[in-house]
CSV table of C-alpha atoms in Angstrom, one decimal:
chain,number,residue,atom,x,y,z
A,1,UNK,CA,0.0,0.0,0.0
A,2,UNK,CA,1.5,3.2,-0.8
A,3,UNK,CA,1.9,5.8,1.7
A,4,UNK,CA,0.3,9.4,0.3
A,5,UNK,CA,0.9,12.6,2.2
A,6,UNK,CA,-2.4,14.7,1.6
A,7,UNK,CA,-1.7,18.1,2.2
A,8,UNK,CA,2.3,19.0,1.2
A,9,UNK,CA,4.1,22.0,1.9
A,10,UNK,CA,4.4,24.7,0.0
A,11,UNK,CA,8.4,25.3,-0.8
A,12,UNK,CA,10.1,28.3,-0.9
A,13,UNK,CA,9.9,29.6,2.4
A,14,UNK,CA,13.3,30.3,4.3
A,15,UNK,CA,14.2,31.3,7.6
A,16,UNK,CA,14.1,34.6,7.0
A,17,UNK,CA,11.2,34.1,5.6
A,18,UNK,CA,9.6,32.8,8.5
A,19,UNK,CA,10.6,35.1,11.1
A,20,UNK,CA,10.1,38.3,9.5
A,21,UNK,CA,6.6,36.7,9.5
A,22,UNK,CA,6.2,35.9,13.1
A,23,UNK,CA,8.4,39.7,13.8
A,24,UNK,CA,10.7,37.8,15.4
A,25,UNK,CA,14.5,38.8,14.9
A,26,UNK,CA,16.7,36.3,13.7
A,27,UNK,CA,19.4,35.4,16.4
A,28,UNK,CA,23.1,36.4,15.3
A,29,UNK,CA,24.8,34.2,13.2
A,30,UNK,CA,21.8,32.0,11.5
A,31,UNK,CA,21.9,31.7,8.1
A,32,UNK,CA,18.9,33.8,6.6
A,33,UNK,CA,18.2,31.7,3.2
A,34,UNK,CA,18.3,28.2,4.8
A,35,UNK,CA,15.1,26.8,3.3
A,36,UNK,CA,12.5,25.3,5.7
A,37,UNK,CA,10.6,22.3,4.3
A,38,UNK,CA,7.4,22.3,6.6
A,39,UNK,CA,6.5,22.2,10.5
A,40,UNK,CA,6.7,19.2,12.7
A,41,UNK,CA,5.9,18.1,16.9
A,42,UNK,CA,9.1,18.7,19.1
A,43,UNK,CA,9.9,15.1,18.7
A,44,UNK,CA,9.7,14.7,15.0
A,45,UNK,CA,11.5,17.6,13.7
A,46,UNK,CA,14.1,17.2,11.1
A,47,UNK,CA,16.7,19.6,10.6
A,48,UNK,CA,15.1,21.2,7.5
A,49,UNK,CA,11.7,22.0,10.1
A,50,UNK,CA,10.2,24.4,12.2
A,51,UNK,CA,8.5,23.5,15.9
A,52,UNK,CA,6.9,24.9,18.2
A,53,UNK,CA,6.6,24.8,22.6
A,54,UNK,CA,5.0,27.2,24.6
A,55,UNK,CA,4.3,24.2,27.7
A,56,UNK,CA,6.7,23.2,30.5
A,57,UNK,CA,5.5,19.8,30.1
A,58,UNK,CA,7.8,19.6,26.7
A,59,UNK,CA,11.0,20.7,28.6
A,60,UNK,CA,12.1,16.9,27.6
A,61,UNK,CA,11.2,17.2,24.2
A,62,UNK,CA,12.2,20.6,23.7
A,63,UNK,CA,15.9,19.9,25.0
A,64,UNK,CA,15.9,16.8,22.7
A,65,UNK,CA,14.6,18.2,19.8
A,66,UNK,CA,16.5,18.5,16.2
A,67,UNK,CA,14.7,20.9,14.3
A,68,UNK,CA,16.0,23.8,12.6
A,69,UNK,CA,13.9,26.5,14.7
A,70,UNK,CA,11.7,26.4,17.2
A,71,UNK,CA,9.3,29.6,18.1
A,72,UNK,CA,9.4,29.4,22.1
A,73,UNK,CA,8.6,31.9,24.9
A,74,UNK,CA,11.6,33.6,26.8
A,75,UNK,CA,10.7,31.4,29.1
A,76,UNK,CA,11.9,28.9,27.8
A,77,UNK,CA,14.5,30.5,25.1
A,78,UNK,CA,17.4,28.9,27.3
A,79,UNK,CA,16.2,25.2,26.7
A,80,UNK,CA,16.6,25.4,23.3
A,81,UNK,CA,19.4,22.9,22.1
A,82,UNK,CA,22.6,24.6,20.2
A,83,UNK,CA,21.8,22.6,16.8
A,84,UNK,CA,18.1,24.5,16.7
A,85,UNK,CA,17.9,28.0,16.2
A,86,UNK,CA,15.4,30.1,18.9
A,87,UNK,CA,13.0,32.3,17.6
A,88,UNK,CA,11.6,33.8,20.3
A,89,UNK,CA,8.4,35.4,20.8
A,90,UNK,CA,5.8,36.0,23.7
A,91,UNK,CA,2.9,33.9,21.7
A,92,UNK,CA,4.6,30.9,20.1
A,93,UNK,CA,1.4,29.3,19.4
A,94,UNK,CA,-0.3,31.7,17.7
A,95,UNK,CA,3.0,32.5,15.6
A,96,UNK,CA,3.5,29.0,14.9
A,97,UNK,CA,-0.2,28.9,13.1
A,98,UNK,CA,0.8,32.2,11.0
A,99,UNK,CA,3.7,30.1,9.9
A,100,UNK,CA,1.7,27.0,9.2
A,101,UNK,CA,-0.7,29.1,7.5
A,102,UNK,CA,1.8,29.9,5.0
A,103,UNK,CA,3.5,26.7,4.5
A,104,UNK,CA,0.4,24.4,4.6
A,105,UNK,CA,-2.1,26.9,2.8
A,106,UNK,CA,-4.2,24.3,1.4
A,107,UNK,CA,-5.1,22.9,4.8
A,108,UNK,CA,-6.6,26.5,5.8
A,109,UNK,CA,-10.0,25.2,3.9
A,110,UNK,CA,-11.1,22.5,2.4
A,111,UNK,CA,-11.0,22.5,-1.7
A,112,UNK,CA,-12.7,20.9,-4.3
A,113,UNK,CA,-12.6,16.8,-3.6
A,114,UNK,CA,-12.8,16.0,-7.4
A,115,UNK,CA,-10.2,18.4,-7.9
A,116,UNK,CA,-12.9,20.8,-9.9
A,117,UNK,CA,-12.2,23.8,-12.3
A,118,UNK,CA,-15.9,25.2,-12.6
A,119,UNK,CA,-19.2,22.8,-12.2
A,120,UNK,CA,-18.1,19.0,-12.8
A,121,UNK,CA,-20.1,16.8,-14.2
A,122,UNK,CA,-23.2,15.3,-12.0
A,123,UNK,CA,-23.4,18.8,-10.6
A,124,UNK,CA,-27.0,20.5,-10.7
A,125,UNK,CA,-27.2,24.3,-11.1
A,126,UNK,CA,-30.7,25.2,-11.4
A,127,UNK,CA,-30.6,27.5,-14.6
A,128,UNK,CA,-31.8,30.5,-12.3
A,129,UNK,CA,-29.4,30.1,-10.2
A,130,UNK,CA,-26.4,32.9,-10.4
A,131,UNK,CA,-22.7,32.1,-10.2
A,132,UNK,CA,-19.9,34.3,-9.9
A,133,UNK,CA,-16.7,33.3,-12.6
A,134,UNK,CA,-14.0,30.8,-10.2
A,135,UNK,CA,-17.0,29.0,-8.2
A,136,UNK,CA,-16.0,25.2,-8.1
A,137,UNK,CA,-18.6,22.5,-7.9
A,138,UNK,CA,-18.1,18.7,-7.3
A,139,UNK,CA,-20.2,15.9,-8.5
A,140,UNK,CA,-23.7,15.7,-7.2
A,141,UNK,CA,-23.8,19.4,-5.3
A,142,UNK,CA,-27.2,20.9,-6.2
A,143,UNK,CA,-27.7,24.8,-6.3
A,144,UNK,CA,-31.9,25.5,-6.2
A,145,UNK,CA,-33.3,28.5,-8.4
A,146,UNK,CA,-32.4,31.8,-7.2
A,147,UNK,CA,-29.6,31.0,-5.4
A,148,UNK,CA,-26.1,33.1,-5.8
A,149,UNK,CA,-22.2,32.4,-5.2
A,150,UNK,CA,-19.4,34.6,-5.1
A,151,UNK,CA,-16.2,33.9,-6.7
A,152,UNK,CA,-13.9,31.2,-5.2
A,153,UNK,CA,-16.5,29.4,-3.3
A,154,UNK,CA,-16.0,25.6,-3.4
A,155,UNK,CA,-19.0,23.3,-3.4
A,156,UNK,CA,-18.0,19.6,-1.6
A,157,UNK,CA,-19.8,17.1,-3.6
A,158,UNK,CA,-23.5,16.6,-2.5
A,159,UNK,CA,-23.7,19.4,-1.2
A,160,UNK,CA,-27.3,21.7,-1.3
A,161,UNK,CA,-27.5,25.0,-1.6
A,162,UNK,CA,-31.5,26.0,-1.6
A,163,UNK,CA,-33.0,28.4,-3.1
A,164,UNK,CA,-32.6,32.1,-3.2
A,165,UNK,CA,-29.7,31.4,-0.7
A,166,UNK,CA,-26.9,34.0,-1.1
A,167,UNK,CA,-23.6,32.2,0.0
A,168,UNK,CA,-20.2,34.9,-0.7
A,169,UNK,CA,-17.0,35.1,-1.9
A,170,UNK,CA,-14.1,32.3,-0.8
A,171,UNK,CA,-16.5,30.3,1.1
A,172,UNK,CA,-15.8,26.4,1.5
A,173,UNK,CA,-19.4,24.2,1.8
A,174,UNK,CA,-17.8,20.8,2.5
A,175,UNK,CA,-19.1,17.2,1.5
A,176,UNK,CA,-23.2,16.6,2.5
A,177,UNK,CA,-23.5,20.4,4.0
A,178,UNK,CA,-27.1,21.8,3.6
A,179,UNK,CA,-27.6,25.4,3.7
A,180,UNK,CA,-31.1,26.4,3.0
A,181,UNK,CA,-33.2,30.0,4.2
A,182,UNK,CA,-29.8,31.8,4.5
A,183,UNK,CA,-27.1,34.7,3.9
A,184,UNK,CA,-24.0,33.7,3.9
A,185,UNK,CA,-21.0,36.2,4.1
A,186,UNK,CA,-17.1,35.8,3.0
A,187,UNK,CA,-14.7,33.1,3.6
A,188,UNK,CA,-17.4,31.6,5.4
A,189,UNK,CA,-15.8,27.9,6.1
A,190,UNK,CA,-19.1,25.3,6.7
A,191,UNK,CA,-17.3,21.6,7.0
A,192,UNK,CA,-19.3,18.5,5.8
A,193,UNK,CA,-22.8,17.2,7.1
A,194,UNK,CA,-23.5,20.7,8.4
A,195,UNK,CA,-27.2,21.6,8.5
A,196,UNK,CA,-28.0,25.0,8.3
A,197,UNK,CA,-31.5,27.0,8.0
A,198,UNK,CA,-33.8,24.2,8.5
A,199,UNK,CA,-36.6,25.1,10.4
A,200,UNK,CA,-36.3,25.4,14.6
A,201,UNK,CA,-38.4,23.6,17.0
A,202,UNK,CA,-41.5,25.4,17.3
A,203,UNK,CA,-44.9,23.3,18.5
A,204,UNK,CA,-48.1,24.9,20.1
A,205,UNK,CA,-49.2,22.3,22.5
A,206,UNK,CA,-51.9,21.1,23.9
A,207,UNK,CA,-54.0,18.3,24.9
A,208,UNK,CA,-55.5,17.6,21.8
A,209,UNK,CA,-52.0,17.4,19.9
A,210,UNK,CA,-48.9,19.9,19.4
A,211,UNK,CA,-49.6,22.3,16.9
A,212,UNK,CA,-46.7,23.3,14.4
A,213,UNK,CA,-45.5,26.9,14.6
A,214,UNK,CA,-44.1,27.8,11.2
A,215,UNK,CA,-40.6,29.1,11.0
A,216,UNK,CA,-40.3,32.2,8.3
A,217,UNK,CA,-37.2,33.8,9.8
A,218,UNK,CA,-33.6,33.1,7.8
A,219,UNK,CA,-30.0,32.1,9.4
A,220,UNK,CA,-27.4,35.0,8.6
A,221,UNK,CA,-23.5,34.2,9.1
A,222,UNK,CA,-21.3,36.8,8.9
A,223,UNK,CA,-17.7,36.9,7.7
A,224,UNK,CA,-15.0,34.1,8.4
A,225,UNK,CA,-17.3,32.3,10.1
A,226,UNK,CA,-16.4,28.3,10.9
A,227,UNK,CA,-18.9,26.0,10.8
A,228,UNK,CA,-17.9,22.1,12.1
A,229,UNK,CA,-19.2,19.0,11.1
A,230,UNK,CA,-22.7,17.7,11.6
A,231,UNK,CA,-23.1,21.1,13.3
A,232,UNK,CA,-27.1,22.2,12.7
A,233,UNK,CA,-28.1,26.1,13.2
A,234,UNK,CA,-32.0,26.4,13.0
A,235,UNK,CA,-33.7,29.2,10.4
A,236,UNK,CA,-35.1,31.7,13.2
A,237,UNK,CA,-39.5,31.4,13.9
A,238,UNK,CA,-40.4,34.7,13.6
A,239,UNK,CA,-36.9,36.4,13.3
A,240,UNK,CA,-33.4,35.8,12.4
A,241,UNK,CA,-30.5,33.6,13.8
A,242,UNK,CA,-27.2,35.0,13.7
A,243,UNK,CA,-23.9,34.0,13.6
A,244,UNK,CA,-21.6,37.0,14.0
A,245,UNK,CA,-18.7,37.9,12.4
A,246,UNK,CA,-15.5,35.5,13.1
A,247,UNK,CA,-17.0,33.4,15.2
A,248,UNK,CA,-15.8,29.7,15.5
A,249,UNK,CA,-18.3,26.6,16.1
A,250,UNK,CA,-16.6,23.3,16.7
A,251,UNK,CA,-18.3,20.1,15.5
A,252,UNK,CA,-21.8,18.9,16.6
A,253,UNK,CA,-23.4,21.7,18.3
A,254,UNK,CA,-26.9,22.7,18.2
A,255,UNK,CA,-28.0,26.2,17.4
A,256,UNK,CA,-32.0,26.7,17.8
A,257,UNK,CA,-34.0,29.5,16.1
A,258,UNK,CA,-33.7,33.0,16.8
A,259,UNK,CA,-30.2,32.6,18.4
A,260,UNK,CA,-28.3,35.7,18.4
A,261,UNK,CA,-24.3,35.0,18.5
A,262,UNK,CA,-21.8,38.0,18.6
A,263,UNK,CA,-18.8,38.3,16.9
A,264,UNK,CA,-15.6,36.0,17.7
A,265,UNK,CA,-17.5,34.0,19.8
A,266,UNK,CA,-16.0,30.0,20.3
A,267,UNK,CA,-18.5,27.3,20.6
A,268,UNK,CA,-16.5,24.0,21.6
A,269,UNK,CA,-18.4,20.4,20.6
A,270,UNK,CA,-21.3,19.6,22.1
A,271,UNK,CA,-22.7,22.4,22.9
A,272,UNK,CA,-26.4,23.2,22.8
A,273,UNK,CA,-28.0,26.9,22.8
A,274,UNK,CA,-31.9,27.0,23.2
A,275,UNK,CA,-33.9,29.3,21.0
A,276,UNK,CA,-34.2,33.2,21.5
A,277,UNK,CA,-30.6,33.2,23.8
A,278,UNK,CA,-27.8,35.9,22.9
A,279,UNK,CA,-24.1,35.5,23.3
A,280,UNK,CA,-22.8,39.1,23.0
A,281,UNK,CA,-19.1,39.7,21.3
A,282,UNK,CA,-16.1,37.2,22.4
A,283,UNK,CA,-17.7,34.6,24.6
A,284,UNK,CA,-16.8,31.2,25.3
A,285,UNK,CA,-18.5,27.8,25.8
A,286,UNK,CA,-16.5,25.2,26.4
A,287,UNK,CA,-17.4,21.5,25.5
A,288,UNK,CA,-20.8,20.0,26.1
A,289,UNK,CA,-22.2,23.3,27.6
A,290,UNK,CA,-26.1,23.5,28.0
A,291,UNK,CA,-27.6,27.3,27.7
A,292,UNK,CA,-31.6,27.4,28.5
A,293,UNK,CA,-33.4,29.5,25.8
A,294,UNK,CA,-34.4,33.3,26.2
A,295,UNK,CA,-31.3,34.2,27.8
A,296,UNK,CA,-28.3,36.6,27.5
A,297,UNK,CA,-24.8,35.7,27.8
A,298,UNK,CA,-21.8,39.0,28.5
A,299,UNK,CA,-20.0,39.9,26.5
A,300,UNK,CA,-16.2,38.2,26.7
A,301,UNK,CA,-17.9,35.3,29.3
A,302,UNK,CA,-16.5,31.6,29.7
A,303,UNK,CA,-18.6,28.9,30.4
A,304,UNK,CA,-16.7,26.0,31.8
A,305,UNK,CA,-17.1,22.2,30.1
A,306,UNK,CA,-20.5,20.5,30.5
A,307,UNK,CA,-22.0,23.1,32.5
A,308,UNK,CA,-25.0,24.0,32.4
A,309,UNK,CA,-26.8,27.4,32.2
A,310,UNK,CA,-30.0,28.9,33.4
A,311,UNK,CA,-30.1,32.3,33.8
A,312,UNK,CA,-28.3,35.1,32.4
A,313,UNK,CA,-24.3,35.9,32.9
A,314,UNK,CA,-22.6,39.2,33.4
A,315,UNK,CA,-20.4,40.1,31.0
A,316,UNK,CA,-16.6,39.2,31.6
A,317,UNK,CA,-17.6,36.5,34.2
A,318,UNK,CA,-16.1,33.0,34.4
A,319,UNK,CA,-18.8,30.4,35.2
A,320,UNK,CA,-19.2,27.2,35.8
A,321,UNK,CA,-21.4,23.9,36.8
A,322,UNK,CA,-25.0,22.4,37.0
A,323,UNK,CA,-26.9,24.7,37.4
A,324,UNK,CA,-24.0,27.5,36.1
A,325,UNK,CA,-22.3,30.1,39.0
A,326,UNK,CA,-19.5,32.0,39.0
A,327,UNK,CA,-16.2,29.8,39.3
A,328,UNK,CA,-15.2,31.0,42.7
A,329,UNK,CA,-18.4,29.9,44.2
A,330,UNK,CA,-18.8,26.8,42.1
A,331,UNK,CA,-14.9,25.5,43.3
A,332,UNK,CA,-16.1,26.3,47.0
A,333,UNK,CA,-19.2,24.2,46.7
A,334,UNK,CA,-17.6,21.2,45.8
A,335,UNK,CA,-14.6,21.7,48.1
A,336,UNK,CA,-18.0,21.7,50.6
A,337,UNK,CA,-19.1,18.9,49.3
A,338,UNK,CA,-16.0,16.5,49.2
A,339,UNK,CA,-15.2,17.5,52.9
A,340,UNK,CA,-18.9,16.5,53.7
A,341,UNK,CA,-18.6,13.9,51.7
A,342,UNK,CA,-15.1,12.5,53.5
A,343,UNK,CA,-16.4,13.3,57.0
A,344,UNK,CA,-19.3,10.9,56.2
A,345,UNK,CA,-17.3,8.4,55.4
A,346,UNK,CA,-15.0,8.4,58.4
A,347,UNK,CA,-18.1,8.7,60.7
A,348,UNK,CA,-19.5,5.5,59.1
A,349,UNK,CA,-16.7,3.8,59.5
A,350,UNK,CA,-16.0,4.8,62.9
A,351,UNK,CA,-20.0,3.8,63.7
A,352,UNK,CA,-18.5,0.1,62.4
């Protein structure tokens, strides 16, 4: 069986290169046009690659490592071996990802899987339907009447785009996505068997049978958006859902109608957000977080892992547990609790 490498480095990038991208000065003596051949773990780094370490748990690796360059912290600047060159900066992780960026650009969002040049065969493009010169299309996508794409926007194959939707320029709608009753913005990234716009979960009940509430409102994302997989964002009931502008959602969340999210938000798997609630700008829910609907999250809040939240948080607070409090009083309870819990057991056993 061969052995294929899917995404390749670009070539051409050299040292200095690479750290006039990160701003970091090179240190005296390194040779500027050595040529860097792509980006590797501490441990695996060849002498033609770049690492990374920003984590005292990687002292080890760090000390052992053969790379050509590693992007550290000052921290930990003097643990760099004398065979790897120390670019120092005070955000290695972020500058690392600047770096990959540019050696690895393919990887940044996914492309056509038939490798495409306009609509392959198998494709269906409604003949209403309006697309911008550069829009790639894989086999069996289908684009409903009315619908328009901007230039550079790749279509996964089976993907649906429904109609009258408006999906932007440099957008990526990967393998099985569904997008109907939206707007789509620009370099809007939605990864495959996403679900977006169908209608939210809206029921008039009663004893004689639950009554469906129709949902006419529309989902708008904003700009460089990221959408995981099998994530689903409900069309609004009466008005819209939102997804603001350079907001990250992980795989497997559920968004419900007339959800409101600011800008830069980051929405970690599992996570479900009940209809009518608003996260303002920069908030943060962390895996398997639960928000009850018809509530309002701050603006720059985190919500710990698999917590759960039922009424409405402060801006800039950090929260956390079942049912959600601020962390301070949430790491007190269960101190509480496991002293309680500890005495218990020692008078049971003293009772014996």
């Amino acid at each position: 069986m061969s052995d294929p490498v899917f995404i390749a480095p670009r070539g051409g990038l050299t040292l200095g290169a690479a750290a006039e991208a990160c701003g970091v000065p090179l240190p005296e003596g390194a040779d500027p046009a050595r040529a860097v051949t792509g980006a590797a773990p501490l441990e695996t780094a060849g002498p033609t690659e770049l690492a990374y370490m920003d984590n005292a748990r990687y002292g080890e690796a760090l000390t052992g490592t053969r790379a050509l360059a590693c992007l550290v912290s000052p921290r930990f600047a003097p643990r760099v071996p004398s065979g790897t060159i120390a670019l120092v900066t005070r955000d290695p992780y972020r500058a690392y990802a600047g770096l990959l960026a540019r050696l690895y650009e393919e990887a940044m969002r996914p492309g056509s899987l038939f490798a495409a040049s306009g609509v392959s065969p198998g494709a269906h493009v409604h003949p209403q339907a309006r697309l911008e010169d550069g829009v790639r299309i894989d086999p069996g996508a289908v684009v409903g009447p009315g619908a328009e794409i901007g230039s550079g926007t790749v279509l996964g194959p089976n993907a649906v785009i429904g109609p009258n939707v408006r999906v932007g320029r440099d957008c990526s709608v990967g393998a099985g996505a569904t997008l109907t009753h939206a707007l789509v913005g620009n370099r809007v990234i939605v990864h495959p068997g996403a679900r977006i716009g169908q209608d939210g979960f809206g029921f008039a009940m009663g004893p004689g049978g639950h009554l469906k509430v129709p949902q006419v409102g529309r989902v708008i994302i904003q700009d460089d958006v990221e959408i995981g997989a099998n994530t689903t964002i409900d069309r609004g009931a009466s008005r819209d859902t939102v997804i603001g502008e350079g907001t990250k959602i992980d795989n497997l969340v559920q968004i419900a109608h007339n959800v409101v999210i600011g800008r830069h938000c980051v929405i970690v798997s599992g996570v479900g957000i009940s209809g009518s609630t608003t996260l303002e700008d920069y908030v943060v829910l962390g895996g398997q977080v639960g928000v009850v609907g018809h509530l309002r999250i701050g603006m720059g809040s985190q919500i710990a892992g698999s917590s759960n939240v039922n009424r409405d948080v402060p801006p800039g607070s950090r929260w956390g547990g079942t049912p959600a409090k601020p962390v301070r009083t949430w790491f007190r309870e269960m101190t509480t609790l496991a002293r309680l819990a500890e005495r218990g057991g020692k008078d049971e056993a003293e009772g014996e």
